[in-house]
Amino acid sequence: DAGVTQSPTHLIKTRGQQVTLRCSPKSGHDTVSWYQQALGQGPQFIFQYYEEEERQRGNFPDRFSGHQFPNYSSELNVNALLLGDSALYLCASSSEDRGFINEQFFGPGTRLTVL
Amino acid sequence: DAKTTQPNSMESNEEEPVHLPCNHSTISGTDYIHWYRQLPSQGPEYVIHGLTSNVNNRMASLAIAEDRKSSTLILHRATLRDAAVYYCIPENYGGSQGNLIFGKGTKLSVKP
């Protein structure tokens, strides 16, 4: 089992550009959540996808959007990049079947640097 | 959402027990208490969770105060690999997978 995988590992963009990050969930998982982690801070919830729909959203602007595919993999898109978007972007997967246990499995993250 | 208070940092010696405290005085009766940890250069990983009773698993033990306003994660014998940031996360069970609200956590250093 490969666990949660994310690509790319690192990415450098300039202000105003757009970026797409990708995530493959752990085998058997159907729910994908995205988090942003600034340096020295805990991860902040961006949004969660289940059954190809955005189910929950944190306090992030519309520049942040996502998608979930029928195979449960997911993409995070960020438009009009700002310097403050520089962070580690984490993807986490979980299974709806686990019921009340919110055990999320995290990938290693994508380090985004905006210049 | 319940607010949490954790020490910014703690130190331990290798092979000694470590008690990581967390205050969550605003927790609701249905909030599970989750603990995650984040090793350097990795994503967070689940450690343990509980509701009212103390819990044990292969990684750690979780002691929950009777009034549920605080909990303590116990590592029985710290190893160098346990050096990480530990997050205490009360979570409201709403019948579906919720999001995790991370604070700044406690950075644990383990000395050989």
Coordinates of N, CA and C in Angstrom, one line a residue:
Chain A
D1 N 0.9 -1.2 0.0 CA 0.0 0.0 0.0 C 0.9 1.2 0.0
A2 N 0.7 2.1 -1.0 CA 1.6 3.2 -1.2 C 1.3 4.4 -0.2
G3 N 0.1 4.3 0.4 CA -0.3 5.4 1.3 C -0.7 6.6 0.4
V4 N -0.8 7.8 1.0 CA -1.2 9.0 0.3 C 0.0 9.5 -0.5
T5 N -0.1 9.8 -1.7 CA 1.0 10.3 -2.5 C 0.6 11.7 -3.1
Q6 N 1.6 12.6 -3.2 CA 1.3 13.9 -3.7 C 2.4 14.3 -4.7
S7 N 2.0 15.1 -5.7 CA 2.9 15.5 -6.7 C 2.6 17.0 -7.1
P8 N 3.6 17.8 -7.4 CA 5.0 17.5 -7.3 C 5.5 17.6 -5.8
T9 N 6.7 17.3 -5.5 CA 7.3 17.5 -4.2 C 7.5 18.9 -3.9
H10 N 8.1 19.6 -4.9 CA 8.4 21.0 -4.7 C 8.0 21.8 -6.0
L11 N 7.7 23.1 -5.8 CA 7.2 23.9 -6.9 C 7.6 25.3 -6.7
I12 N 8.1 26.0 -7.7 CA 8.4 27.4 -7.6 C 7.6 28.1 -8.6
K13 N 6.8 29.1 -8.2 CA 6.0 29.9 -9.1 C 6.2 31.4 -8.8
T14 N 5.7 32.2 -9.7 CA 5.8 33.7 -9.5 C 4.4 34.2 -9.2
R15 N 4.4 35.4 -8.6 CA 3.1 36.0 -8.3 C 2.2 36.1 -9.5
G16 N 0.9 35.9 -9.4 CA 0.0 36.0 -10.4 C -0.3 34.7 -11.2
Q17 N 0.7 33.8 -11.1 CA 0.5 32.5 -11.8 C -0.5 31.6 -11.2
Q18 N -0.8 30.5 -11.8 CA -1.7 29.5 -11.3 C -1.0 28.2 -11.1
V19 N -1.4 27.4 -10.1 CA -0.8 26.2 -9.8 C -1.8 25.1 -9.6
T20 N -1.4 23.8 -10.0 CA -2.2 22.7 -9.7 C -1.4 21.6 -8.9
L21 N -1.9 21.2 -7.8 CA -1.3 20.2 -7.0 C -2.2 18.9 -7.1
R22 N -1.5 17.8 -7.0 CA -2.2 16.5 -7.1 C -2.1 15.6 -6.0
C23 N -3.1 14.8 -5.7 CA -3.1 13.9 -4.6 C -3.8 12.6 -4.9
S24 N -3.2 11.5 -4.6 CA -3.8 10.1 -4.7 C -4.0 9.6 -3.3
P25 N -5.2 9.3 -2.9 CA -5.5 8.8 -1.6 C -5.0 7.4 -1.3
K26 N -5.0 7.1 -0.1 CA -4.7 5.7 0.4 C -5.7 4.8 -0.2
S27 N -5.3 3.6 -0.6 CA -6.2 2.6 -1.1 C -7.4 2.3 -0.2
G28 N -8.6 2.4 -0.8 CA -9.8 2.1 0.0 C -10.4 3.4 0.6
H29 N -9.7 4.5 0.5 CA -10.3 5.8 1.0 C -11.0 6.5 0.0
D30 N -12.1 7.2 0.4 CA -12.9 7.9 -0.5 C -13.1 9.4 -0.3
T31 N -12.4 9.9 0.8 CA -12.5 11.3 1.2 C -11.2 11.9 1.2
V32 N -11.1 13.1 0.6 CA -9.8 13.8 0.5 C -9.9 15.2 1.0
S33 N -9.0 15.5 1.9 CA -9.0 16.9 2.5 C -7.7 17.5 2.2
W34 N -7.7 18.9 2.0 CA -6.5 19.6 1.7 C -6.2 20.6 2.9
Y35 N -4.9 20.7 3.2 CA -4.5 21.6 4.3 C -3.3 22.5 3.8
Q36 N -3.2 23.7 4.3 CA -2.1 24.6 4.0 C -1.3 24.7 5.3
Q37 N 0.0 24.6 5.3 CA 0.8 24.7 6.5 C 1.9 25.7 6.2
A38 N 1.8 26.9 6.8 CA 2.8 27.9 6.8 C 3.9 27.5 7.7
L39 N 5.1 28.1 7.5 CA 6.3 27.7 8.3 C 6.0 28.0 9.8
G40 N 6.2 27.1 10.6 CA 6.1 27.3 12.1 C 4.7 27.2 12.6
Q41 N 3.7 26.9 11.7 CA 2.3 26.9 12.1 C 1.8 25.5 11.9
G42 N 0.6 25.2 12.6 CA -0.1 24.0 12.3 C -0.8 24.0 11.0
P43 N -1.2 22.9 10.4 CA -1.9 22.9 9.2 C -3.3 23.5 9.3
Q44 N -3.7 24.3 8.3 CA -5.0 24.9 8.2 C -5.9 24.3 7.2
F45 N -7.1 23.9 7.5 CA -8.0 23.2 6.6 C -8.4 24.1 5.5
I46 N -8.3 23.6 4.2 CA -8.8 24.4 3.1 C -10.2 23.9 2.7
F47 N -10.3 22.6 2.3 CA -11.6 22.0 1.9 C -11.4 20.5 1.9
Q48 N -12.6 19.9 1.8 CA -12.7 18.4 1.8 C -13.6 18.0 0.6
Y49 N -13.2 16.9 0.0 CA -14.0 16.4 -1.1 C -14.5 14.9 -0.8
Y50 N -15.7 14.7 -1.1 CA -16.3 13.4 -1.0 C -17.3 13.2 -2.1
E51 N -17.3 12.1 -2.8 CA -18.2 11.8 -3.9 C -18.1 12.9 -4.9
E52 N -16.9 13.3 -5.2 CA -16.6 14.3 -6.2 C -17.2 15.7 -6.0
E53 N -17.7 15.9 -4.7 CA -18.3 17.2 -4.4 C -17.5 17.8 -3.2
E54 N -17.4 19.2 -3.2 CA -16.8 19.8 -2.1 C -17.8 19.8 -0.9
R55 N -17.4 19.1 0.2 CA -18.3 18.9 1.3 C -18.2 20.0 2.4
Q56 N -16.9 20.3 2.7 CA -16.7 21.3 3.7 C -15.6 22.3 3.2
R57 N -15.6 23.5 3.7 CA -14.6 24.5 3.2 C -14.2 25.3 4.4
G58 N -12.9 25.5 4.5 CA -12.3 26.4 5.6 C -12.3 27.8 5.1
N59 N -11.6 28.7 5.8 CA -11.7 30.1 5.6 C -10.6 30.5 4.5
F60 N -10.8 30.1 3.3 CA -9.9 30.4 2.2 C -10.7 31.0 1.1
P61 N -10.0 31.9 0.3 CA -10.7 32.6 -0.7 C -11.0 31.7 -1.9
D62 N -11.8 32.2 -2.8 CA -12.2 31.5 -4.0 C -11.1 31.2 -5.0
R63 N -10.0 31.8 -4.7 CA -8.8 31.5 -5.6 C -8.4 30.1 -5.4
F64 N -8.7 29.5 -4.3 CA -8.5 28.1 -4.0 C -9.7 27.3 -4.4
S65 N -9.4 26.3 -5.3 CA -10.5 25.5 -5.8 C -9.9 24.1 -5.9
G66 N -10.9 23.1 -6.0 CA -10.4 21.7 -6.1 C -11.3 20.9 -7.0
H67 N -10.9 19.7 -7.0 CA -11.7 18.7 -7.8 C -11.4 17.3 -7.3
Q68 N -12.4 16.4 -7.4 CA -12.1 15.0 -7.1 C -12.6 14.2 -8.2
F69 N -11.8 13.2 -8.6 CA -12.1 12.4 -9.8 C -12.8 11.1 -9.3
P70 N -13.4 10.4 -10.3 CA -14.1 9.1 -9.9 C -13.2 8.1 -9.2
N71 N -11.9 8.2 -9.5 CA -11.0 7.2 -8.8 C -10.6 7.8 -7.4
Y72 N -11.2 8.8 -6.9 CA -11.0 9.5 -5.6 C -9.8 10.3 -5.5
S73 N -8.9 10.4 -6.6 CA -7.8 11.3 -6.5 C -8.3 12.7 -6.6
S74 N -7.4 13.6 -6.3 CA -7.9 15.0 -6.2 C -6.9 16.0 -6.6
E75 N -7.3 17.2 -7.0 CA -6.4 18.3 -7.4 C -6.8 19.5 -6.6
L76 N -5.8 20.3 -6.2 CA -6.0 21.6 -5.6 C -5.4 22.6 -6.6
N77 N -6.2 23.6 -6.9 CA -5.8 24.7 -7.8 C -5.8 26.0 -7.1
V78 N -4.8 26.8 -7.3 CA -4.7 28.1 -6.7 C -4.4 29.1 -7.9
N79 N -5.3 30.0 -8.0 CA -5.2 31.1 -9.0 C -4.6 32.3 -8.5
A80 N -4.0 33.2 -9.4 CA -3.5 34.5 -9.0 C -2.7 34.4 -7.7
L81 N -1.6 33.6 -7.8 CA -0.8 33.4 -6.6 C -0.2 34.6 -6.0
L82 N -0.2 34.6 -4.6 CA 0.3 35.7 -3.8 C 1.5 35.2 -3.1
L83 N 2.4 36.1 -2.7 CA 3.6 35.7 -1.9 C 3.1 34.9 -0.7
G84 N 2.0 35.2 -0.1 CA 1.5 34.6 1.2 C 1.0 33.2 0.9
D85 N 0.9 32.8 -0.3 CA 0.5 31.4 -0.6 C 1.6 30.4 -0.5
S86 N 2.8 30.9 -0.3 CA 4.0 30.0 -0.1 C 3.8 29.2 1.2
A87 N 3.8 27.9 1.0 CA 3.5 27.0 2.2 C 3.7 25.6 1.8
L88 N 3.5 24.7 2.7 CA 3.5 23.3 2.5 C 2.0 22.9 2.3
Y89 N 1.6 22.3 1.2 CA 0.2 21.9 1.0 C 0.1 20.4 1.2
L90 N -0.7 20.0 2.2 CA -0.9 18.7 2.6 C -2.2 18.1 2.1
C91 N -2.2 16.9 1.7 CA -3.4 16.2 1.3 C -3.6 15.1 2.3
A92 N -4.8 14.9 2.8 CA -5.1 13.8 3.7 C -6.3 13.0 3.2
S93 N -6.3 11.7 3.4 CA -7.4 10.9 2.9 C -8.0 10.1 4.1
S94 N -9.2 9.8 4.0 CA -9.9 9.0 5.1 C -11.1 8.2 4.4
S95 N -11.7 7.4 5.2 CA -12.7 6.6 4.7 C -14.0 6.9 5.4
E96 N -15.1 7.2 4.7 CA -16.4 7.5 5.2 C -16.9 6.3 6.1
D97 N -16.4 5.1 5.7 CA -16.9 3.9 6.3 C -16.4 3.8 7.8
R98 N -15.4 4.6 8.1 CA -14.8 4.5 9.5 C -15.8 5.1 10.5
G99 N -16.8 5.8 10.0 CA -17.8 6.3 10.9 C -17.2 7.5 11.7
F100 N -17.3 7.3 13.0 CA -16.9 8.5 13.9 C -15.4 8.6 14.1
I101 N -14.6 7.7 13.6 CA -13.2 7.9 13.8 C -12.6 8.7 12.7
N102 N -12.2 9.9 13.0 CA -11.7 10.8 11.9 C -10.2 10.6 11.8
E103 N -9.8 9.4 11.4 CA -8.4 9.1 11.3 C -8.0 9.4 9.9
Q104 N -7.3 10.5 9.7 CA -6.9 10.9 8.4 C -5.4 10.6 8.2
F105 N -5.1 10.1 7.0 CA -3.8 9.8 6.6 C -3.2 10.9 5.7
F106 N -2.1 11.4 6.1 CA -1.5 12.5 5.3 C -0.4 12.1 4.4
G107 N -0.3 12.8 3.3 CA 0.8 12.7 2.4 C 2.0 13.5 2.9
P108 N 3.1 13.4 2.2 CA 4.3 14.2 2.6 C 4.2 15.7 2.2
G109 N 3.2 16.0 1.4 CA 3.0 17.5 1.1 C 3.8 17.9 -0.2
T110 N 3.3 19.1 -0.7 CA 4.0 19.8 -1.8 C 4.4 21.1 -1.3
R111 N 5.7 21.4 -1.4 CA 6.2 22.7 -0.9 C 6.1 23.7 -2.1
L112 N 5.3 24.7 -1.9 CA 5.1 25.7 -2.9 C 5.8 27.0 -2.5
T113 N 6.6 27.5 -3.4 CA 7.3 28.8 -3.1 C 6.8 29.8 -4.2
V114 N 6.3 30.9 -3.8 CA 5.9 32.0 -4.7 C 6.8 33.1 -4.6
L115 N 7.4 33.5 -5.7 CA 8.4 34.5 -5.8 C 7.9 35.8 -6.3
Chain B
D1 N -15.9 25.6 17.9 CA -14.8 24.6 18.0 C -14.1 24.8 19.3
A2 N -13.7 23.7 19.9 CA -13.0 23.8 21.2 C -11.6 24.4 21.0
K3 N -11.2 25.3 21.9 CA -9.9 25.8 21.8 C -9.0 25.0 22.7
T4 N -7.7 24.8 22.3 CA -6.8 24.0 23.0 C -5.6 24.9 23.5
T5 N -4.9 24.4 24.6 CA -3.7 25.0 25.1 C -2.7 23.9 25.3
Q6 N -1.6 24.0 24.6 CA -0.5 23.1 24.8 C 0.8 23.8 25.0
P7 N 1.7 23.2 25.8 CA 3.1 23.9 25.9 C 3.7 24.0 24.5
N8 N 4.5 25.1 24.4 CA 5.1 25.3 23.1 C 6.2 24.2 22.8
S9 N 6.9 23.8 23.9 CA 7.9 22.8 23.7 C 8.1 22.0 25.0
M10 N 8.7 20.8 24.8 CA 9.0 19.9 25.9 C 10.3 19.1 25.6
E11 N 11.0 18.8 26.6 CA 12.2 17.9 26.4 C 12.1 16.7 27.2
S12 N 12.7 15.6 26.6 CA 12.7 14.3 27.3 C 14.0 13.6 27.0
N13 N 14.4 12.7 27.9 CA 15.5 11.8 27.7 C 15.0 10.5 27.1
E14 N 15.9 10.0 26.2 CA 15.5 8.7 25.6 C 15.2 7.7 26.6
E15 N 14.2 6.8 26.3 CA 13.8 5.7 27.1 C 13.1 6.1 28.4
E16 N 12.8 7.4 28.6 CA 12.0 7.8 29.7 C 10.6 8.1 29.3
P17 N 9.6 8.1 30.2 CA 8.2 8.4 29.8 C 8.1 9.9 29.6
V18 N 7.1 10.2 28.7 CA 6.8 11.6 28.4 C 5.3 11.8 28.6
H19 N 5.0 12.9 29.3 CA 3.5 13.2 29.5 C 3.3 14.6 28.8
L20 N 2.5 14.6 27.7 CA 2.2 15.8 27.0 C 0.8 16.3 27.3
P21 N 0.7 17.4 28.0 CA -0.6 17.9 28.4 C -1.3 18.7 27.4
C22 N -2.7 18.7 27.5 CA -3.5 19.6 26.6 C -4.7 20.0 27.4
N23 N -5.0 21.3 27.4 CA -6.2 21.8 28.0 C -7.2 22.1 26.9
H24 N -8.4 21.7 27.1 CA -9.5 21.9 26.1 C -10.8 22.2 26.9
S25 N -10.8 23.3 27.7 CA -11.8 23.6 28.6 C -13.2 23.8 28.0
T26 N -13.2 24.2 26.7 CA -14.5 24.5 26.0 C -15.0 23.3 25.2
I27 N -14.5 22.1 25.5 CA -14.9 20.9 24.7 C -16.3 20.6 25.0
S28 N -17.0 20.1 23.9 CA -18.4 19.7 24.1 C -18.5 18.2 24.4
G29 N -19.7 17.8 24.8 CA -19.8 16.4 25.3 C -19.6 15.4 24.2
T30 N -19.7 15.8 22.9 CA -19.6 14.9 21.9 C -18.3 15.0 21.1
D31 N -17.4 15.8 21.6 CA -16.1 16.0 20.9 C -15.2 14.9 21.3
Y32 N -14.7 14.1 20.3 CA -13.6 13.2 20.5 C -12.3 14.0 20.6
I33 N -11.4 13.5 21.3 CA -10.1 14.1 21.4 C -9.1 13.3 20.6
H34 N -8.5 13.9 19.6 CA -7.6 13.3 18.7 C -6.2 13.8 19.0
W35 N -5.2 13.0 18.9 CA -3.8 13.4 18.9 C -3.1 13.0 17.6
Y36 N -2.4 13.9 17.0 CA -1.6 13.7 15.8 C -0.2 14.2 16.1
R37 N 0.7 13.7 15.4 CA 2.1 14.2 15.5 C 2.7 14.4 14.1
Q38 N 3.6 15.3 14.0 CA 4.3 15.6 12.7 C 5.8 15.5 12.9
L39 N 6.3 14.4 12.3 CA 7.8 14.3 12.3 C 8.4 15.3 11.4
P40 N 9.6 15.6 11.5 CA 10.3 16.6 10.7 C 10.2 16.2 9.2
S41 N 9.8 17.2 8.4 CA 9.7 17.0 6.9 C 8.7 15.9 6.5
Q42 N 7.7 15.7 7.3 CA 6.6 14.7 7.0 C 5.2 15.4 7.2
G43 N 4.2 14.7 6.7 CA 2.9 15.1 7.0 C 2.5 14.6 8.4
P44 N 1.4 15.2 9.0 CA 1.0 14.7 10.3 C 0.6 13.2 10.2
E45 N 0.7 12.5 11.4 CA 0.2 11.1 11.4 C -0.7 11.0 12.7
Y46 N -1.7 10.2 12.6 CA -2.6 9.9 13.7 C -1.9 9.1 14.8
V47 N -2.1 9.5 16.0 CA -1.5 8.8 17.1 C -2.6 8.0 17.9
I48 N -3.6 8.7 18.4 CA -4.6 8.1 19.2 C -5.8 9.0 19.3
H49 N -7.0 8.4 19.8 CA -8.1 9.3 20.0 C -8.9 8.7 21.2
G50 N -9.8 9.5 21.8 CA -10.6 9.0 22.9 C -11.8 9.9 23.1
L51 N -12.8 9.4 23.9 CA -13.9 10.3 24.2 C -14.0 10.5 25.7
T52 N -14.1 9.4 26.5 CA -14.2 9.6 28.0 C -13.2 8.7 28.7
S53 N -13.0 7.5 28.2 CA -12.2 6.6 28.9 C -10.7 6.7 28.5
N54 N -9.8 6.3 29.3 CA -8.4 6.2 28.9 C -8.3 5.2 27.8
V55 N -7.3 5.4 26.9 CA -7.1 4.6 25.8 C -5.7 4.2 25.6
N56 N -5.4 3.0 25.1 CA -4.1 2.6 24.9 C -4.0 2.0 23.4
N57 N -2.9 2.3 22.8 CA -2.6 1.6 21.5 C -1.1 1.4 21.5
R58 N -0.6 0.9 20.3 CA 0.8 0.5 20.3 C 1.7 1.7 20.3
M59 N 1.2 2.9 20.0 CA 2.0 4.0 20.0 C 2.1 4.8 21.3
A60 N 0.9 4.9 22.0 CA 0.8 5.7 23.1 C -0.4 5.4 24.0
S61 N -0.5 6.1 25.1 CA -1.7 6.1 25.9 C -2.3 7.5 26.0
L62 N -3.6 7.5 26.1 CA -4.3 8.8 26.3 C -5.1 8.8 27.6
A63 N -4.8 9.7 28.5 CA -5.5 9.8 29.7 C -6.4 11.1 29.6
I64 N -7.7 10.9 29.9 CA -8.6 11.9 29.8 C -9.2 12.3 31.1
A65 N -9.1 13.5 31.5 CA -9.6 14.0 32.8 C -11.1 13.7 32.9
E66 N -11.6 13.5 34.2 CA -13.0 13.1 34.4 C -13.9 14.2 33.8
D67 N -13.5 15.4 34.0 CA -14.4 16.5 33.4 C -14.1 16.8 32.0
R68 N -13.3 16.1 31.4 CA -12.9 16.1 30.0 C -12.3 17.5 29.5
K69 N -11.9 18.3 30.5 CA -11.4 19.6 30.1 C -9.9 19.5 29.8
S70 N -9.3 18.4 30.1 CA -7.9 18.2 29.7 C -7.6 16.8 29.4
S71 N -6.5 16.6 28.7 CA -6.0 15.2 28.4 C -4.5 15.2 28.4
T72 N -4.0 14.0 28.5 CA -2.5 13.9 28.5 C -2.1 12.7 27.6
L73 N -1.3 13.0 26.7 CA -0.7 11.9 25.8 C 0.5 11.4 26.5
I74 N 0.6 10.1 26.6 CA 1.7 9.4 27.4 C 2.5 8.6 26.4
L75 N 3.8 8.9 26.2 CA 4.7 8.0 25.5 C 5.5 7.3 26.6
H76 N 5.4 6.0 26.7 CA 5.9 5.2 27.8 C 7.4 5.2 27.8
R77 N 8.0 5.1 26.7 CA 9.5 5.1 26.6 C 9.8 5.9 25.3
A78 N 10.2 7.1 25.5 CA 10.5 8.0 24.4 C 11.7 7.5 23.6
T79 N 11.7 7.5 22.3 CA 12.8 7.2 21.5 C 13.1 8.4 20.6
L80 N 14.3 8.4 20.0 CA 14.7 9.6 19.2 C 13.7 9.8 18.1
R81 N 13.0 8.7 17.6 CA 12.1 8.8 16.5 C 10.8 9.5 17.0
D82 N 10.6 9.7 18.3 CA 9.4 10.3 18.8 C 9.5 11.9 18.8
A83 N 10.7 12.4 18.4 CA 10.9 13.8 18.3 C 10.0 14.4 17.2
A84 N 9.0 15.2 17.6 CA 8.0 15.7 16.6 C 7.2 16.8 17.3
V85 N 6.3 17.4 16.5 CA 5.3 18.3 17.0 C 4.0 17.5 17.3
Y86 N 3.5 17.6 18.5 CA 2.3 16.8 18.9 C 1.1 17.8 19.0
Y87 N 0.1 17.4 18.3 CA -1.1 18.2 18.2 C -2.3 17.5 18.9
C88 N -2.9 18.3 19.8 CA -4.2 17.8 20.5 C -5.3 18.4 19.7
I89 N -6.3 17.7 19.3 CA -7.4 18.2 18.4 C -8.7 17.6 18.9
P90 N -9.5 18.4 19.6 CA -10.9 18.0 19.9 C -11.7 18.2 18.6
E91 N -12.5 17.2 18.4 CA -13.3 17.2 17.1 C -14.7 16.9 17.4
N92 N -15.6 17.7 16.8 CA -17.0 17.4 16.9 C -17.5 16.3 16.0
Y93 N -18.1 15.3 16.6 CA -18.6 14.3 15.8 C -19.9 14.7 15.3
G94 N -20.0 15.0 14.0 CA -21.3 15.4 13.4 C -21.8 14.4 12.5
G95 N -21.4 13.1 12.6 CA -21.9 12.1 11.8 C -21.2 11.9 10.4
S96 N -20.2 12.7 10.2 CA -19.4 12.6 9.0 C -18.0 13.0 9.3
Q97 N -17.1 12.7 8.4 CA -15.7 13.0 8.6 C -15.6 14.5 8.6
G98 N -15.1 15.0 9.7 CA -15.0 16.5 9.8 C -13.6 16.9 9.4
N99 N -13.3 18.2 9.5 CA -12.0 18.6 9.3 C -11.2 18.7 10.6
L100 N -9.9 18.7 10.5 CA -9.1 18.7 11.7 C -8.6 20.2 11.9
I101 N -8.8 20.7 13.1 CA -8.3 22.0 13.5 C -7.1 21.9 14.3
F102 N -6.0 22.2 13.7 CA -4.7 22.1 14.3 C -4.3 23.5 15.0
G103 N -3.8 23.4 16.2 CA -3.2 24.5 16.8 C -1.7 24.6 16.5
K104 N -0.9 25.1 17.4 CA 0.6 25.1 17.1 C 1.3 23.9 17.7
G105 N 0.6 23.2 18.6 CA 1.1 21.9 19.1 C 2.3 22.1 20.0
T106 N 2.8 21.0 20.5 CA 4.0 20.9 21.4 C 5.1 20.3 20.6
K107 N 6.3 21.0 20.6 CA 7.4 20.4 19.9 C 8.2 19.6 21.0
L108 N 8.3 18.3 20.8 CA 9.0 17.4 21.7 C 10.4 17.2 21.2
S109 N 11.4 17.4 22.0 CA 12.7 17.1 21.7 C 13.1 15.9 22.6
V110 N 13.9 14.9 22.0 CA 14.3 13.7 22.8 C 15.8 13.7 22.8
K111 N 16.4 13.7 23.9 CA 17.9 13.7 24.0 C 18.4 12.3 24.2
P112 N 19.4 11.9 23.5 CA 20.0 10.5 23.7 C 20.7 10.4 25.1

